[in-house]
């Protein structure tokens, strides 16, 4: 158990849900080398979040593909990025 700025985490790089946060759905305590950073990410109530679901519609697949195309640069930044 790791405590950081008054919030408890089960470990580094392990995301957890934040249902009481006004806008962000998850938080993670990211660690890369000796750098530690708390990152809040995800839209509260987003239906396209997470991994592709089985039986997912073509429209949802297209939404997910568009998101990855828009945020490809951010995803490539690594663990210390909200993407």
PDB file of N, CA, C and O in Angstrom:
ATOM      1  N   UNK A   1       0.855  -1.182   0.000  1.00  0.00           N
ATOM      2  CA  UNK A   1       0.000   0.000   0.000  1.00  0.00           C
ATOM      3  C   UNK A   1       0.901   1.247   0.000  1.00  0.00           C
ATOM      4  O   UNK A   1       1.786   1.379   0.816  1.00  0.00           O
ATOM      5  N   UNK A   2       0.646   2.140  -0.950  1.00  0.00           N
ATOM      6  CA  UNK A   2       1.421   3.372  -1.091  1.00  0.00           C
ATOM      7  C   UNK A   2       0.493   4.555  -0.871  1.00  0.00           C
ATOM      8  O   UNK A   2      -0.597   4.600  -1.427  1.00  0.00           O
ATOM      9  N   UNK A   3       0.911   5.506  -0.037  1.00  0.00           N
ATOM     10  CA  UNK A   3       0.113   6.715   0.171  1.00  0.00           C
ATOM     11  C   UNK A   3       0.851   7.899  -0.449  1.00  0.00           C
ATOM     12  O   UNK A   3       2.054   8.067  -0.260  1.00  0.00           O
ATOM     13  N   UNK A   4       0.100   8.689  -1.230  1.00  0.00           N
ATOM     14  CA  UNK A   4       0.681   9.826  -1.939  1.00  0.00           C
ATOM     15  C   UNK A   4      -0.324  10.967  -1.920  1.00  0.00           C
ATOM     16  O   UNK A   4      -1.446  10.818  -2.406  1.00  0.00           O
ATOM     17  N   UNK A   5       0.053  12.082  -1.313  1.00  0.00           N
ATOM     18  CA  UNK A   5      -0.805  13.264  -1.215  1.00  0.00           C
ATOM     19  C   UNK A   5      -2.200  12.939  -0.672  1.00  0.00           C
ATOM     20  O   UNK A   5      -3.211  13.380  -1.196  1.00  0.00           O
ATOM     21  N   UNK A   6      -2.230  12.112   0.362  1.00  0.00           N
ATOM     22  CA  UNK A   6      -3.479  11.786   1.046  1.00  0.00           C
ATOM     23  C   UNK A   6      -4.330  10.737   0.354  1.00  0.00           C
ATOM     24  O   UNK A   6      -5.424  10.429   0.800  1.00  0.00           O
ATOM     25  N   UNK A   7      -3.857  10.166  -0.734  1.00  0.00           N
ATOM     26  CA  UNK A   7      -4.614   9.153  -1.453  1.00  0.00           C
ATOM     27  C   UNK A   7      -3.851   7.832  -1.405  1.00  0.00           C
ATOM     28  O   UNK A   7      -2.632   7.806  -1.529  1.00  0.00           O
ATOM     29  N   UNK A   8      -4.582   6.727  -1.212  1.00  0.00           N
ATOM     30  CA  UNK A   8      -3.957   5.414  -1.084  1.00  0.00           C
ATOM     31  C   UNK A   8      -4.017   4.657  -2.401  1.00  0.00           C
ATOM     32  O   UNK A   8      -5.039   4.650  -3.072  1.00  0.00           O
ATOM     33  N   UNK A   9      -2.910   4.016  -2.746  1.00  0.00           N
ATOM     34  CA  UNK A   9      -2.794   3.227  -3.977  1.00  0.00           C
ATOM     35  C   UNK A   9      -2.296   1.840  -3.616  1.00  0.00           C
ATOM     36  O   UNK A   9      -1.515   1.674  -2.693  1.00  0.00           O
ATOM     37  N   UNK A  10      -2.726   0.838  -4.399  1.00  0.00           N
ATOM     38  CA  UNK A  10      -2.273  -0.527  -4.125  1.00  0.00           C
ATOM     39  C   UNK A  10      -0.829  -0.736  -4.577  1.00  0.00           C
ATOM     40  O   UNK A  10      -0.181  -1.687  -4.179  1.00  0.00           O
ATOM     41  N   UNK A  11      -0.325   0.140  -5.414  1.00  0.00           N
ATOM     42  CA  UNK A  11       1.062   0.069  -5.872  1.00  0.00           C
ATOM     43  C   UNK A  11       1.282   1.062  -6.993  1.00  0.00           C
ATOM     44  O   UNK A  11       0.357   1.755  -7.410  1.00  0.00           O
ATOM     45  N   UNK A  12       2.499   1.125  -7.493  1.00  0.00           N
ATOM     46  CA  UNK A  12       2.805   2.021  -8.601  1.00  0.00           C
ATOM     47  C   UNK A  12       2.275   1.441  -9.910  1.00  0.00           C
ATOM     48  O   UNK A  12       2.233   0.225 -10.084  1.00  0.00           O
ATOM     49  N   UNK A  13       1.847   2.310 -10.816  1.00  0.00           N
ATOM     50  CA  UNK A  13       1.372   1.950 -12.147  1.00  0.00           C
ATOM     51  C   UNK A  13       0.150   1.033 -12.123  1.00  0.00           C
ATOM     52  O   UNK A  13      -0.051   0.236 -13.035  1.00  0.00           O
ATOM     53  N   UNK A  14      -0.659   1.129 -11.064  1.00  0.00           N
ATOM     54  CA  UNK A  14      -1.893   0.351 -10.961  1.00  0.00           C
ATOM     55  C   UNK A  14      -3.068   1.319 -10.853  1.00  0.00           C
ATOM     56  O   UNK A  14      -3.282   1.925  -9.806  1.00  0.00           O
ATOM     57  N   UNK A  15      -3.827   1.490 -11.944  1.00  0.00           N
ATOM     58  CA  UNK A  15      -4.925   2.458 -11.927  1.00  0.00           C
ATOM     59  C   UNK A  15      -6.058   2.032 -11.004  1.00  0.00           C
ATOM     60  O   UNK A  15      -6.264   0.840 -10.758  1.00  0.00           O
ATOM     61  N   UNK A  16      -6.788   3.021 -10.480  1.00  0.00           N
ATOM     62  CA  UNK A  16      -7.963   2.729  -9.668  1.00  0.00           C
ATOM     63  C   UNK A  16      -9.072   3.704 -10.054  1.00  0.00           C
ATOM     64  O   UNK A  16      -8.824   4.797 -10.555  1.00  0.00           O
ATOM     65  N   UNK A  17     -10.298   3.292  -9.840  1.00  0.00           N
ATOM     66  CA  UNK A  17     -11.455   4.122 -10.170  1.00  0.00           C
ATOM     67  C   UNK A  17     -11.597   5.245  -9.159  1.00  0.00           C
ATOM     68  O   UNK A  17     -11.213   5.097  -8.005  1.00  0.00           O
ATOM     69  N   UNK A  18     -12.148   6.370  -9.611  1.00  0.00           N
ATOM     70  CA  UNK A  18     -12.426   7.496  -8.721  1.00  0.00           C
ATOM     71  C   UNK A  18     -13.875   7.938  -8.946  1.00  0.00           C
ATOM     72  O   UNK A  18     -14.120   8.949  -9.597  1.00  0.00           O
ATOM     73  N   UNK A  19     -14.847   7.169  -8.426  1.00  0.00           N
ATOM     74  CA  UNK A  19     -16.254   7.476  -8.691  1.00  0.00           C
ATOM     75  C   UNK A  19     -16.727   8.811  -8.115  1.00  0.00           C
ATOM     76  O   UNK A  19     -17.684   9.388  -8.615  1.00  0.00           O
ATOM     77  N   UNK A  20     -16.050   9.329  -7.092  1.00  0.00           N
ATOM     78  CA  UNK A  20     -16.498  10.583  -6.477  1.00  0.00           C
ATOM     79  C   UNK A  20     -15.844  11.813  -7.086  1.00  0.00           C
ATOM     80  O   UNK A  20     -16.190  12.930  -6.744  1.00  0.00           O
ATOM     81  N   UNK A  21     -14.889  11.623  -8.007  1.00  0.00           N
ATOM     82  CA  UNK A  21     -14.245  12.768  -8.647  1.00  0.00           C
ATOM     83  C   UNK A  21     -15.219  13.397  -9.636  1.00  0.00           C
ATOM     84  O   UNK A  21     -15.968  12.704 -10.313  1.00  0.00           O
ATOM     85  N   UNK A  22     -15.220  14.718  -9.711  1.00  0.00           N
ATOM     86  CA  UNK A  22     -16.216  15.416 -10.529  1.00  0.00           C
ATOM     87  C   UNK A  22     -16.074  15.175 -12.026  1.00  0.00           C
ATOM     88  O   UNK A  22     -17.075  15.130 -12.732  1.00  0.00           O
ATOM     89  N   UNK A  23     -14.852  15.016 -12.531  1.00  0.00           N
ATOM     90  CA  UNK A  23     -14.706  14.888 -13.979  1.00  0.00           C
ATOM     91  C   UNK A  23     -13.898  13.678 -14.435  1.00  0.00           C
ATOM     92  O   UNK A  23     -14.166  13.133 -15.501  1.00  0.00           O
ATOM     93  N   UNK A  24     -12.928  13.233 -13.665  1.00  0.00           N
ATOM     94  CA  UNK A  24     -12.053  12.141 -14.100  1.00  0.00           C
ATOM     95  C   UNK A  24     -12.468  10.809 -13.484  1.00  0.00           C
ATOM     96  O   UNK A  24     -12.859  10.742 -12.319  1.00  0.00           O
ATOM     97  N   UNK A  25     -12.387   9.730 -14.281  1.00  0.00           N
ATOM     98  CA  UNK A  25     -12.890   8.440 -13.822  1.00  0.00           C
ATOM     99  C   UNK A  25     -11.840   7.566 -13.141  1.00  0.00           C
ATOM    100  O   UNK A  25     -12.183   6.663 -12.394  1.00  0.00           O
ATOM    101  N   UNK A  26     -10.549   7.812 -13.417  1.00  0.00           N
ATOM    102  CA  UNK A  26      -9.488   6.978 -12.862  1.00  0.00           C
ATOM    103  C   UNK A  26      -8.300   7.820 -12.424  1.00  0.00           C
ATOM    104  O   UNK A  26      -8.133   8.949 -12.870  1.00  0.00           O
ATOM    105  N   UNK A  27      -7.471   7.217 -11.568  1.00  0.00           N
ATOM    106  CA  UNK A  27      -6.219   7.845 -11.143  1.00  0.00           C
ATOM    107  C   UNK A  27      -5.170   6.743 -11.026  1.00  0.00           C
ATOM    108  O   UNK A  27      -5.500   5.593 -10.728  1.00  0.00           O
ATOM    109  N   UNK A  28      -3.932   7.099 -11.332  1.00  0.00           N
ATOM    110  CA  UNK A  28      -2.839   6.139 -11.215  1.00  0.00           C
ATOM    111  C   UNK A  28      -1.628   6.859 -10.635  1.00  0.00           C
ATOM    112  O   UNK A  28      -1.426   8.052 -10.887  1.00  0.00           O
ATOM    113  N   UNK A  29      -0.871   6.162  -9.839  1.00  0.00           N
ATOM    114  CA  UNK A  29       0.386   6.690  -9.325  1.00  0.00           C
ATOM    115  C   UNK A  29       1.481   6.115 -10.224  1.00  0.00           C
ATOM    116  O   UNK A  29       1.885   4.969 -10.076  1.00  0.00           O
ATOM    117  N   UNK A  30       1.888   6.919 -11.211  1.00  0.00           N
ATOM    118  CA  UNK A  30       2.851   6.461 -12.216  1.00  0.00           C
ATOM    119  C   UNK A  30       4.271   6.621 -11.708  1.00  0.00           C
ATOM    120  O   UNK A  30       4.601   7.615 -11.066  1.00  0.00           O
ATOM    121  N   UNK A  31       5.099   5.622 -12.009  1.00  0.00           N
ATOM    122  CA  UNK A  31       6.504   5.677 -11.622  1.00  0.00           C
ATOM    123  C   UNK A  31       7.339   5.209 -12.795  1.00  0.00           C
ATOM    124  O   UNK A  31       7.125   4.129 -13.348  1.00  0.00           O
ATOM    125  N   UNK A  32       8.271   6.061 -13.196  1.00  0.00           N
ATOM    126  CA  UNK A  32       9.201   5.719 -14.265  1.00  0.00           C
ATOM    127  C   UNK A  32      10.583   6.108 -13.767  1.00  0.00           C
ATOM    128  O   UNK A  32      10.869   7.289 -13.587  1.00  0.00           O
ATOM    129  N   UNK A  33      11.411   5.120 -13.503  1.00  0.00           N
ATOM    130  CA  UNK A  33      12.712   5.385 -12.892  1.00  0.00           C
ATOM    131  C   UNK A  33      12.501   5.866 -11.470  1.00  0.00           C
ATOM    132  O   UNK A  33      11.823   5.228 -10.677  1.00  0.00           O
ATOM    133  N   UNK A  34      13.020   7.039 -11.127  1.00  0.00           N
ATOM    134  CA  UNK A  34      12.821   7.585  -9.782  1.00  0.00           C
ATOM    135  C   UNK A  34      11.730   8.667  -9.766  1.00  0.00           C
ATOM    136  O   UNK A  34      11.443   9.235  -8.721  1.00  0.00           O
ATOM    137  N   UNK A  35      11.098   8.932 -10.923  1.00  0.00           N
ATOM    138  CA  UNK A  35      10.058   9.956 -11.019  1.00  0.00           C
ATOM    139  C   UNK A  35       8.705   9.361 -10.669  1.00  0.00           C
ATOM    140  O   UNK A  35       8.309   8.335 -11.212  1.00  0.00           O
ATOM    141  N   UNK A  36       7.997  10.021  -9.751  1.00  0.00           N
ATOM    142  CA  UNK A  36       6.661   9.593  -9.337  1.00  0.00           C
ATOM    143  C   UNK A  36       5.695  10.727  -9.641  1.00  0.00           C
ATOM    144  O   UNK A  36       5.970  11.883  -9.336  1.00  0.00           O
ATOM    145  N   UNK A  37       4.538  10.379 -10.244  1.00  0.00           N
ATOM    146  CA  UNK A  37       3.569  11.395 -10.626  1.00  0.00           C
ATOM    147  C   UNK A  37       2.163  10.816 -10.526  1.00  0.00           C
ATOM    148  O   UNK A  37       1.918   9.685 -10.974  1.00  0.00           O
ATOM    149  N   UNK A  38       1.237  11.573  -9.925  1.00  0.00           N
ATOM    150  CA  UNK A  38      -0.153  11.143  -9.859  1.00  0.00           C
ATOM    151  C   UNK A  38      -0.872  11.689 -11.089  1.00  0.00           C
ATOM    152  O   UNK A  38      -0.815  12.879 -11.367  1.00  0.00           O
ATOM    153  N   UNK A  39      -1.536  10.802 -11.825  1.00  0.00           N
ATOM    154  CA  UNK A  39      -2.209  11.196 -13.056  1.00  0.00           C
ATOM    155  C   UNK A  39      -3.683  10.827 -12.981  1.00  0.00           C
ATOM    156  O   UNK A  39      -4.024   9.670 -12.738  1.00  0.00           O
ATOM    157  N   UNK A  40      -4.534  11.821 -13.182  1.00  0.00           N
ATOM    158  CA  UNK A  40      -5.972  11.580 -13.283  1.00  0.00           C
ATOM    159  C   UNK A  40      -6.312  11.530 -14.768  1.00  0.00           C
ATOM    160  O   UNK A  40      -5.837  12.348 -15.539  1.00  0.00           O
ATOM    161  N   UNK A  41      -7.150  10.560 -15.153  1.00  0.00           N
ATOM    162  CA  UNK A  41      -7.459  10.418 -16.572  1.00  0.00           C
ATOM    163  C   UNK A  41      -8.831   9.794 -16.764  1.00  0.00           C
ATOM    164  O   UNK A  41      -9.441   9.281 -15.821  1.00  0.00           O
ATOM    165  N   UNK A  42      -9.334   9.857 -17.968  1.00  0.00           N
ATOM    166  CA  UNK A  42     -10.609   9.235 -18.330  1.00  0.00           C
ATOM    167  C   UNK A  42     -11.791  10.132 -18.039  1.00  0.00           C
ATOM    168  O   UNK A  42     -11.804  10.881 -17.069  1.00  0.00           O
ATOM    169  N   UNK A  43     -12.788  10.038 -18.898  1.00  0.00           N
ATOM    170  CA  UNK A  43     -14.007  10.817 -18.731  1.00  0.00           C
ATOM    171  C   UNK A  43     -14.982  10.031 -17.875  1.00  0.00           C
ATOM    172  O   UNK A  43     -15.200   8.840 -18.109  1.00  0.00           O
ATOM    173  N   UNK A  44     -15.558  10.676 -16.885  1.00  0.00           N
ATOM    174  CA  UNK A  44     -16.545  10.051 -16.014  1.00  0.00           C
ATOM    175  C   UNK A  44     -17.737   9.599 -16.866  1.00  0.00           C
ATOM    176  O   UNK A  44     -18.321  10.397 -17.581  1.00  0.00           O
ATOM    177  N   UNK A  45     -18.039   8.302 -16.864  1.00  0.00           N
ATOM    178  CA  UNK A  45     -19.196   7.785 -17.590  1.00  0.00           C
ATOM    179  C   UNK A  45     -18.979   7.545 -19.069  1.00  0.00           C
ATOM    180  O   UNK A  45     -19.937   7.335 -19.811  1.00  0.00           O
ATOM    181  N   UNK A  46     -17.741   7.544 -19.550  1.00  0.00           N
ATOM    182  CA  UNK A  46     -17.482   7.330 -20.980  1.00  0.00           C
ATOM    183  C   UNK A  46     -17.787   5.884 -21.353  1.00  0.00           C
ATOM    184  O   UNK A  46     -17.365   4.955 -20.666  1.00  0.00           O
ATOM    185  N   UNK A  47     -18.500   5.695 -22.454  1.00  0.00           N
ATOM    186  CA  UNK A  47     -18.877   4.335 -22.856  1.00  0.00           C
ATOM    187  C   UNK A  47     -17.800   3.662 -23.698  1.00  0.00           C
ATOM    188  O   UNK A  47     -17.807   2.452 -23.873  1.00  0.00           O
ATOM    189  N   UNK A  48     -16.853   4.432 -24.253  1.00  0.00           N
ATOM    190  CA  UNK A  48     -15.821   3.845 -25.114  1.00  0.00           C
ATOM    191  C   UNK A  48     -14.544   3.524 -24.352  1.00  0.00           C
ATOM    192  O   UNK A  48     -13.563   3.120 -24.954  1.00  0.00           O
ATOM    193  N   UNK A  49     -14.537   3.711 -23.052  1.00  0.00           N
ATOM    194  CA  UNK A  49     -13.320   3.501 -22.268  1.00  0.00           C
ATOM    195  C   UNK A  49     -12.968   2.023 -22.181  1.00  0.00           C
ATOM    196  O   UNK A  49     -13.837   1.152 -22.246  1.00  0.00           O
ATOM    197  N   UNK A  50     -11.700   1.734 -22.025  1.00  0.00           N
ATOM    198  CA  UNK A  50     -11.243   0.376 -21.783  1.00  0.00           C
ATOM    199  C   UNK A  50     -10.951  -0.408 -23.049  1.00  0.00           C
ATOM    200  O   UNK A  50     -10.834   0.136 -24.132  1.00  0.00           O
ATOM    201  N   UNK A  51     -10.883  -1.711 -22.904  1.00  0.00           N
ATOM    202  CA  UNK A  51     -10.554  -2.597 -24.010  1.00  0.00           C
ATOM    203  C   UNK A  51     -11.799  -2.863 -24.866  1.00  0.00           C
ATOM    204  O   UNK A  51     -12.916  -2.746 -24.382  1.00  0.00           O
ATOM    205  N   UNK A  52     -11.605  -3.244 -26.134  1.00  0.00           N
ATOM    206  CA  UNK A  52     -12.764  -3.555 -26.988  1.00  0.00           C
ATOM    207  C   UNK A  52     -13.608  -4.683 -26.390  1.00  0.00           C
ATOM    208  O   UNK A  52     -13.070  -5.662 -25.870  1.00  0.00           O
ATOM    209  N   UNK A  53     -14.923  -4.500 -26.459  1.00  0.00           N
ATOM    210  CA  UNK A  53     -15.837  -5.502 -25.914  1.00  0.00           C
ATOM    211  C   UNK A  53     -16.148  -6.539 -26.988  1.00  0.00           C
ATOM    212  O   UNK A  53     -16.113  -6.237 -28.172  1.00  0.00           O
ATOM    213  N   UNK A  54     -16.500  -7.760 -26.591  1.00  0.00           N
ATOM    214  CA  UNK A  54     -16.890  -8.755 -27.583  1.00  0.00           C
ATOM    215  C   UNK A  54     -18.260  -8.373 -28.133  1.00  0.00           C
ATOM    216  O   UNK A  54     -19.137  -7.915 -27.389  1.00  0.00           O
ATOM    217  N   UNK A  55     -18.444  -8.514 -29.428  1.00  0.00           N
ATOM    218  CA  UNK A  55     -19.706  -8.132 -30.056  1.00  0.00           C
ATOM    219  C   UNK A  55     -19.874  -6.624 -30.186  1.00  0.00           C
ATOM    220  O   UNK A  55     -20.992  -6.126 -30.287  1.00  0.00           O
ATOM    221  N   UNK A  56     -18.778  -5.889 -30.163  1.00  0.00           N
ATOM    222  CA  UNK A  56     -18.819  -4.432 -30.243  1.00  0.00           C
ATOM    223  C   UNK A  56     -19.270  -4.003 -31.650  1.00  0.00           C
ATOM    224  O   UNK A  56     -18.865  -4.607 -32.643  1.00  0.00           O
ATOM    225  N   UNK A  57     -20.098  -2.978 -31.718  1.00  0.00           N
ATOM    226  CA  UNK A  57     -20.612  -2.525 -33.008  1.00  0.00           C
ATOM    227  C   UNK A  57     -19.506  -1.868 -33.833  1.00  0.00           C
ATOM    228  O   UNK A  57     -18.494  -1.415 -33.298  1.00  0.00           O
ATOM    229  N   UNK A  58     -19.731  -1.800 -35.142  1.00  0.00           N
ATOM    230  CA  UNK A  58     -18.764  -1.189 -36.042  1.00  0.00           C
ATOM    231  C   UNK A  58     -18.581   0.283 -35.698  1.00  0.00           C
ATOM    232  O   UNK A  58     -17.489   0.827 -35.806  1.00  0.00           O
ATOM    233  N   UNK A  59     -19.650   0.948 -35.253  1.00  0.00           N
ATOM    234  CA  UNK A  59     -19.588   2.362 -34.889  1.00  0.00           C
ATOM    235  C   UNK A  59     -18.659   2.578 -33.695  1.00  0.00           C
ATOM    236  O   UNK A  59     -17.851   3.512 -33.679  1.00  0.00           O
ATOM    237  N   UNK A  60     -18.753   1.694 -32.691  1.00  0.00           N
ATOM    238  CA  UNK A  60     -17.890   1.813 -31.514  1.00  0.00           C
ATOM    239  C   UNK A  60     -16.432   1.529 -31.879  1.00  0.00           C
ATOM    240  O   UNK A  60     -15.523   2.172 -31.367  1.00  0.00           O
ATOM    241  N   UNK A  61     -16.217   0.575 -32.769  1.00  0.00           N
ATOM    242  CA  UNK A  61     -14.857   0.280 -33.221  1.00  0.00           C
ATOM    243  C   UNK A  61     -14.260   1.486 -33.926  1.00  0.00           C
ATOM    244  O   UNK A  61     -13.087   1.823 -33.733  1.00  0.00           O
ATOM    245  N   UNK A  62     -15.087   2.159 -34.731  1.00  0.00           N
ATOM    246  CA  UNK A  62     -14.623   3.346 -35.443  1.00  0.00           C
ATOM    247  C   UNK A  62     -14.300   4.472 -34.464  1.00  0.00           C
ATOM    248  O   UNK A  62     -13.309   5.192 -34.631  1.00  0.00           O
ATOM    249  N   UNK A  63     -15.121   4.628 -33.402  1.00  0.00           N
ATOM    250  CA  UNK A  63     -14.871   5.660 -32.383  1.00  0.00           C
ATOM    251  C   UNK A  63     -13.547   5.403 -31.672  1.00  0.00           C
ATOM    252  O   UNK A  63     -12.745   6.314 -31.471  1.00  0.00           O
ATOM    253  N   UNK A  64     -13.307   4.145 -31.332  1.00  0.00           N
ATOM    254  CA  UNK A  64     -12.077   3.764 -30.638  1.00  0.00           C
ATOM    255  C   UNK A  64     -10.860   4.012 -31.537  1.00  0.00           C
ATOM    256  O   UNK A  64      -9.840   4.552 -31.104  1.00  0.00           O
ATOM    257  N   UNK A  65     -10.983   3.663 -32.828  1.00  0.00           N
ATOM    258  CA  UNK A  65      -9.899   3.856 -33.785  1.00  0.00           C
ATOM    259  C   UNK A  65      -9.597   5.342 -33.961  1.00  0.00           C
ATOM    260  O   UNK A  65      -8.438   5.758 -34.006  1.00  0.00           O
ATOM    261  N   UNK A  66     -10.647   6.176 -34.015  1.00  0.00           N
ATOM    262  CA  UNK A  66     -10.466   7.627 -34.153  1.00  0.00           C
ATOM    263  C   UNK A  66      -9.771   8.214 -32.936  1.00  0.00           C
ATOM    264  O   UNK A  66      -8.911   9.081 -33.065  1.00  0.00           O
ATOM    265  N   UNK A  67     -10.145   7.737 -31.753  1.00  0.00           N
ATOM    266  CA  UNK A  67      -9.516   8.217 -30.520  1.00  0.00           C
ATOM    267  C   UNK A  67      -8.019   7.926 -30.547  1.00  0.00           C
ATOM    268  O   UNK A  67      -7.197   8.797 -30.269  1.00  0.00           O
ATOM    269  N   UNK A  68      -7.661   6.692 -30.919  1.00  0.00           N
ATOM    270  CA  UNK A  68      -6.244   6.317 -30.950  1.00  0.00           C
ATOM    271  C   UNK A  68      -5.484   7.111 -32.000  1.00  0.00           C
ATOM    272  O   UNK A  68      -4.322   7.458 -31.808  1.00  0.00           O
ATOM    273  N   UNK A  69      -6.154   7.432 -33.129  1.00  0.00           N
ATOM    274  CA  UNK A  69      -5.511   8.231 -34.173  1.00  0.00           C
ATOM    275  C   UNK A  69      -5.262   9.658 -33.678  1.00  0.00           C
ATOM    276  O   UNK A  69      -4.206  10.235 -33.919  1.00  0.00           O
ATOM    277  N   UNK A  70      -6.237  10.225 -32.957  1.00  0.00           N
ATOM    278  CA  UNK A  70      -6.104  11.588 -32.435  1.00  0.00           C
ATOM    279  C   UNK A  70      -5.048  11.690 -31.354  1.00  0.00           C
ATOM    280  O   UNK A  70      -4.369  12.698 -31.224  1.00  0.00           O
ATOM    281  N   UNK A  71      -4.938  10.647 -30.533  1.00  0.00           N
ATOM    282  CA  UNK A  71      -4.077  10.704 -29.356  1.00  0.00           C
ATOM    283  C   UNK A  71      -2.816   9.867 -29.488  1.00  0.00           C
ATOM    284  O   UNK A  71      -2.150   9.600 -28.485  1.00  0.00           O
ATOM    285  N   UNK A  72      -2.456   9.465 -30.681  1.00  0.00           N
ATOM    286  CA  UNK A  72      -1.275   8.626 -30.892  1.00  0.00           C
ATOM    287  C   UNK A  72      -0.008   9.230 -30.334  1.00  0.00           C
ATOM    288  O   UNK A  72       0.797   8.543 -29.721  1.00  0.00           O
ATOM    289  N   UNK A  73       0.178  10.550 -30.507  1.00  0.00           N
ATOM    290  CA  UNK A  73       1.374  11.228 -29.994  1.00  0.00           C
ATOM    291  C   UNK A  73       1.424  11.160 -28.473  1.00  0.00           C
ATOM    292  O   UNK A  73       2.469  10.966 -27.877  1.00  0.00           O
ATOM    293  N   UNK A  74       0.263  11.331 -27.840  1.00  0.00           N
ATOM    294  CA  UNK A  74       0.205  11.302 -26.376  1.00  0.00           C
ATOM    295  C   UNK A  74       0.458   9.896 -25.843  1.00  0.00           C
ATOM    296  O   UNK A  74       1.136   9.729 -24.835  1.00  0.00           O
ATOM    297  N   UNK A  75      -0.101   8.907 -26.502  1.00  0.00           N
ATOM    298  CA  UNK A  75       0.082   7.514 -26.065  1.00  0.00           C
ATOM    299  C   UNK A  75       1.567   7.139 -26.113  1.00  0.00           C
ATOM    300  O   UNK A  75       2.068   6.443 -25.237  1.00  0.00           O
ATOM    301  N   UNK A  76       2.280   7.664 -27.109  1.00  0.00           N
ATOM    302  CA  UNK A  76       3.699   7.346 -27.278  1.00  0.00           C
ATOM    303  C   UNK A  76       4.585   8.004 -26.213  1.00  0.00           C
ATOM    304  O   UNK A  76       5.749   7.652 -26.071  1.00  0.00           O
ATOM    305  N   UNK A  77       4.046   8.957 -25.428  1.00  0.00           N
ATOM    306  CA  UNK A  77       4.854   9.662 -24.426  1.00  0.00           C
ATOM    307  C   UNK A  77       5.246   8.779 -23.246  1.00  0.00           C
ATOM    308  O   UNK A  77       6.159   9.102 -22.511  1.00  0.00           O
ATOM    309  N   UNK A  78       4.517   7.698 -23.038  1.00  0.00           N
ATOM    310  CA  UNK A  78       4.898   6.772 -21.976  1.00  0.00           C
ATOM    311  C   UNK A  78       4.019   6.841 -20.753  1.00  0.00           C
ATOM    312  O   UNK A  78       2.941   7.438 -20.761  1.00  0.00           O
ATOM    313  N   UNK A  79       4.503   6.273 -19.661  1.00  0.00           N
ATOM    314  CA  UNK A  79       3.722   6.127 -18.435  1.00  0.00           C
ATOM    315  C   UNK A  79       3.367   7.442 -17.761  1.00  0.00           C
ATOM    316  O   UNK A  79       2.356   7.523 -17.074  1.00  0.00           O
ATOM    317  N   UNK A  80       4.189   8.456 -17.905  1.00  0.00           N
ATOM    318  CA  UNK A  80       3.951   9.711 -17.194  1.00  0.00           C
ATOM    319  C   UNK A  80       3.023  10.657 -17.956  1.00  0.00           C
ATOM    320  O   UNK A  80       2.915  11.826 -17.635  1.00  0.00           O
ATOM    321  N   UNK A  81       2.307  10.132 -18.944  1.00  0.00           N
ATOM    322  CA  UNK A  81       1.328  10.908 -19.694  1.00  0.00           C
ATOM    323  C   UNK A  81      -0.068  10.379 -19.365  1.00  0.00           C
ATOM    324  O   UNK A  81      -0.236   9.172 -19.108  1.00  0.00           O
ATOM    325  N   UNK A  82      -1.073  11.237 -19.388  1.00  0.00           N
ATOM    326  CA  UNK A  82      -2.432  10.808 -19.080  1.00  0.00           C
ATOM    327  C   UNK A  82      -2.983   9.852 -20.120  1.00  0.00           C
ATOM    328  O   UNK A  82      -3.955   9.145 -19.859  1.00  0.00           O
ATOM    329  N   UNK A  83      -2.379   9.815 -21.303  1.00  0.00           N
ATOM    330  CA  UNK A  83      -2.839   8.874 -22.323  1.00  0.00           C
ATOM    331  C   UNK A  83      -2.354   7.473 -21.994  1.00  0.00           C
ATOM    332  O   UNK A  83      -2.779   6.524 -22.547  1.00  0.00           O
TER     333      UNK A  83
END
